[in-house]
PDB file of C-alpha atoms in Angstrom:
ATOM      1  CA  UNK A1489       4.174   1.374   4.892  1.00 82.00           C
ATOM      2  CA  UNK A1490       7.928   1.931   5.096  1.00 88.00           C
ATOM      3  CA  UNK A1491       7.863   3.799   1.786  1.00 90.00           C
ATOM      4  CA  UNK A1492       5.170   6.138   3.138  1.00 85.00           C
ATOM      5  CA  UNK A1493       7.290   6.918   6.173  1.00 84.00           C
ATOM      6  CA  UNK A1494      10.252   7.824   3.981  1.00 89.00           C
ATOM      7  CA  UNK A1495       7.969   9.868   1.721  1.00 87.00           C
ATOM      8  CA  UNK A1496       6.765  11.883   4.717  1.00 82.00           C
ATOM      9  CA  UNK A1497      10.424  12.688   5.461  1.00 85.00           C
ATOM     10  CA  UNK A1498      10.978  13.710   1.796  1.00 81.00           C
ATOM     11  CA  UNK A1499      13.492  10.857   1.459  1.00 89.00           C
ATOM     12  CA  UNK A1500      12.220   9.801  -1.926  1.00 89.00           C
ATOM     13  CA  UNK A1501      15.201   7.649  -2.862  1.00 91.00           C
ATOM     14  CA  UNK A1502      14.609   5.408   0.165  1.00 95.00           C
ATOM     15  CA  UNK A1503      10.846   5.508  -0.373  1.00 94.00           C
ATOM     16  CA  UNK A1504      11.296   4.377  -3.974  1.00 95.00           C
ATOM     17  CA  UNK A1505      13.650   1.588  -2.935  1.00 96.00           C
ATOM     18  CA  UNK A1506      11.207   0.192  -0.383  1.00 96.00           C
ATOM     19  CA  UNK A1507       8.171   0.524  -2.629  1.00 95.00           C
ATOM     20  CA  UNK A1508      10.046  -1.230  -5.451  1.00 96.00           C
ATOM     21  CA  UNK A1509      10.651  -4.131  -3.076  1.00 96.00           C
ATOM     22  CA  UNK A1510       6.961  -4.173  -2.175  1.00 94.00           C
ATOM     23  CA  UNK A1511       5.950  -4.042  -5.826  1.00 96.00           C
ATOM     24  CA  UNK A1512       8.247  -6.967  -6.659  1.00 96.00           C
ATOM     25  CA  UNK A1513       6.730  -9.035  -3.843  1.00 94.00           C
ATOM     26  CA  UNK A1514       3.167  -8.205  -4.918  1.00 93.00           C
ATOM     27  CA  UNK A1515       3.964  -8.948  -8.559  1.00 95.00           C
ATOM     28  CA  UNK A1516       5.650 -12.288  -7.786  1.00 95.00           C
ATOM     29  CA  UNK A1517       3.082 -13.454  -5.230  1.00 93.00           C
ATOM     30  CA  UNK A1518      -0.173 -12.006  -6.578  1.00 91.00           C
ATOM     31  CA  UNK A1519       0.492 -11.293 -10.256  1.00 93.00           C
ATOM     32  CA  UNK A1520       0.515  -8.114 -12.326  1.00 93.00           C
ATOM     33  CA  UNK A1521      -3.259  -7.718 -12.415  1.00 93.00           C
ATOM     34  CA  UNK A1522      -3.943  -7.851  -8.670  1.00 91.00           C
ATOM     35  CA  UNK A1523      -5.206  -4.625  -7.107  1.00 88.00           C
ATOM     36  CA  UNK A1524      -2.266  -4.461  -4.657  1.00 88.00           C
ATOM     37  CA  UNK A1525       0.249  -4.754  -7.485  1.00 93.00           C
ATOM     38  CA  UNK A1526      -1.517  -2.026  -9.459  1.00 94.00           C
ATOM     39  CA  UNK A1527      -1.754   0.178  -6.362  1.00 90.00           C
ATOM     40  CA  UNK A1528       1.965  -0.243  -5.729  1.00 93.00           C
ATOM     41  CA  UNK A1529       2.760   0.567  -9.359  1.00 95.00           C
ATOM     42  CA  UNK A1530       0.730   3.788  -9.157  1.00 93.00           C
ATOM     43  CA  UNK A1531       2.471   4.732  -5.911  1.00 92.00           C
ATOM     44  CA  UNK A1532       5.868   4.167  -7.568  1.00 95.00           C
ATOM     45  CA  UNK A1533       4.870   6.577 -10.349  1.00 95.00           C
ATOM     46  CA  UNK A1534       3.756   9.132  -7.779  1.00 91.00           C
ATOM     47  CA  UNK A1535       7.000   8.811  -5.794  1.00 91.00           C
ATOM     48  CA  UNK A1536       9.018   9.223  -8.978  1.00 92.00           C
ATOM     49  CA  UNK A1537       7.125  12.425  -9.807  1.00 90.00           C
ATOM     50  CA  UNK A1538       7.739  13.759  -6.311  1.00 86.00           C
ATOM     51  CA  UNK A1539      11.443  12.901  -6.478  1.00 87.00           C
ATOM     52  CA  UNK A1540      11.753  14.693  -9.822  1.00 88.00           C
ATOM     53  CA  UNK A1541       9.935  17.746  -8.438  1.00 84.00           C
ATOM     54  CA  UNK A1542      12.244  17.834  -5.415  1.00 82.00           C
ATOM     55  CA  UNK A1543      15.340  17.542  -7.618  1.00 85.00           C
ATOM     56  CA  UNK A1544      14.105  20.370  -9.841  1.00 84.00           C
ATOM     57  CA  UNK A1545      13.589  22.521  -6.761  1.00 81.00           C
ATOM     58  CA  UNK A1546      17.074  21.706  -5.506  1.00 82.00           C
ATOM     59  CA  UNK A1547      18.546  22.559  -8.929  1.00 85.00           C
ATOM     60  CA  UNK A1548      16.663  25.880  -8.860  1.00 81.00           C
ATOM     61  CA  UNK A1549      18.081  26.661  -5.417  1.00 81.00           C
ATOM     62  CA  UNK A1550      21.623  25.826  -6.537  1.00 83.00           C
ATOM     63  CA  UNK A1551      21.168  27.943  -9.658  1.00 83.00           C
ATOM     64  CA  UNK A1552      19.414  30.997  -8.197  1.00 78.00           C
ATOM     65  CA  UNK A1553      20.322  30.834  -4.518  1.00 74.00           C
ATOM     66  CA  UNK A1554      17.855  32.319  -2.077  1.00 65.00           C
ATOM     67  CA  UNK A1555      15.856  33.921  -4.908  1.00 68.00           C
ATOM     68  CA  UNK A1556      14.626  30.526  -6.080  1.00 62.00           C
ATOM     69  CA  UNK A1557      10.906  29.909  -6.137  1.00 67.00           C
ATOM     70  CA  UNK A1558      10.270  26.795  -4.070  1.00 64.00           C
ATOM     71  CA  UNK A1559       7.123  24.794  -4.692  1.00 65.00           C
ATOM     72  CA  UNK A1560       5.773  23.040  -1.596  1.00 67.00           C
ATOM     73  CA  UNK A1561       6.006  19.268  -1.598  1.00 64.00           C
ATOM     74  CA  UNK A1562       2.754  17.347  -1.761  1.00 69.00           C
ATOM     75  CA  UNK A1563       2.278  14.310   0.429  1.00 67.00           C
ATOM     76  CA  UNK A1564      -0.388  11.709  -0.106  1.00 66.00           C
ATOM     77  CA  UNK A1565      -2.699  10.993   2.746  1.00 71.00           C
ATOM     78  CA  UNK A1566      -3.506   7.294   2.800  1.00 73.00           C
ATOM     79  CA  UNK A1567      -7.176   6.398   2.800  1.00 77.00           C
ATOM     80  CA  UNK A1568      -8.788   5.198   6.011  1.00 81.00           C
ATOM     81  CA  UNK A1569      -9.269   1.775   4.418  1.00 81.00           C
ATOM     82  CA  UNK A1570      -5.550   1.629   3.601  1.00 77.00           C
ATOM     83  CA  UNK A1571      -4.572   2.614   7.143  1.00 78.00           C
ATOM     84  CA  UNK A1572      -6.893   0.008   8.670  1.00 83.00           C
ATOM     85  CA  UNK A1573      -5.607  -2.643   6.295  1.00 81.00           C
ATOM     86  CA  UNK A1574      -1.984  -1.863   7.221  1.00 79.00           C
ATOM     87  CA  UNK A1575      -2.803  -1.948  10.952  1.00 83.00           C
ATOM     88  CA  UNK A1576      -4.573  -5.281  10.531  1.00 83.00           C
ATOM     89  CA  UNK A1577      -1.595  -6.732   8.671  1.00 78.00           C
ATOM     90  CA  UNK A1578       0.830  -5.467  11.327  1.00 81.00           C
ATOM     91  CA  UNK A1579      -1.335  -6.983  14.075  1.00 86.00           C
ATOM     92  CA  UNK A1580      -1.791 -10.292  12.267  1.00 84.00           C
ATOM     93  CA  UNK A1581      -5.474  -9.806  11.449  1.00 82.00           C
ATOM     94  CA  UNK A1582      -6.422 -11.234   8.081  1.00 76.00           C
ATOM     95  CA  UNK A1583      -9.825 -10.701   6.485  1.00 75.00           C
ATOM     96  CA  UNK A1584     -10.910 -13.267   3.952  1.00 75.00           C
ATOM     97  CA  UNK A1585     -13.787 -12.120   1.763  1.00 75.00           C
ATOM     98  CA  UNK A1586     -16.572 -14.704   1.594  1.00 78.00           C
ATOM     99  CA  UNK A1587     -19.363 -14.931  -0.926  1.00 83.00           C
ATOM    100  CA  UNK A1588     -22.965 -15.417   0.165  1.00 88.00           C
ATOM    101  CA  UNK A1589     -22.697 -19.076  -0.853  1.00 90.00           C
ATOM    102  CA  UNK A1590     -19.542 -19.496   1.251  1.00 86.00           C
ATOM    103  CA  UNK A1591     -21.355 -17.994   4.245  1.00 88.00           C
ATOM    104  CA  UNK A1592     -24.310 -20.331   3.778  1.00 91.00           C
ATOM    105  CA  UNK A1593     -22.000 -23.350   3.509  1.00 90.00           C
ATOM    106  CA  UNK A1594     -20.134 -22.251   6.638  1.00 90.00           C
ATOM    107  CA  UNK A1595     -23.400 -21.815   8.536  1.00 92.00           C
ATOM    108  CA  UNK A1596     -24.600 -25.262   7.428  1.00 93.00           C
ATOM    109  CA  UNK A1597     -21.307 -26.814   8.524  1.00 93.00           C
ATOM    110  CA  UNK A1598     -21.511 -25.174  11.958  1.00 93.00           C
ATOM    111  CA  UNK A1599     -25.079 -26.408  12.399  1.00 93.00           C
ATOM    112  CA  UNK A1600     -24.077 -29.913  11.307  1.00 92.00           C
ATOM    113  CA  UNK A1601     -21.259 -29.992  13.846  1.00 92.00           C
ATOM    114  CA  UNK A1602     -23.537 -28.743  16.609  1.00 92.00           C
ATOM    115  CA  UNK A1603     -26.023 -31.517  15.840  1.00 91.00           C
ATOM    116  CA  UNK A1604     -23.229 -34.092  15.946  1.00 90.00           C
ATOM    117  CA  UNK A1605     -22.086 -32.820  19.334  1.00 89.00           C
ATOM    118  CA  UNK A1606     -25.623 -32.935  20.725  1.00 87.00           C
ATOM    119  CA  UNK A1607     -26.103 -36.549  19.597  1.00 78.00           C
TER     120      UNK A1607
END
């Protein structure tokens, strides 16, 4: 989330620094093959490309002055699912995916406890 804020300000060095920290945490806690780790890795590649593009533009400006052709920067728009996930994390809401079997076991346990309370 912090990296995205810095990206929106075209501060790619800071964005890269923060996303690298996030990637390290994901990799250490969840492993290299987890979807969050892979997502972070892809975002690092994207940020690197954007930083290179910005540096090339700056070099062009320094070289050619006001006659330089400046390409507009592209910013990624996070998906709605990503935004909701970030908001849930910030607000302390954690969703735990349950299989159908887990749901059935949970339902059976709730019913068992209700019967015990009634007796």
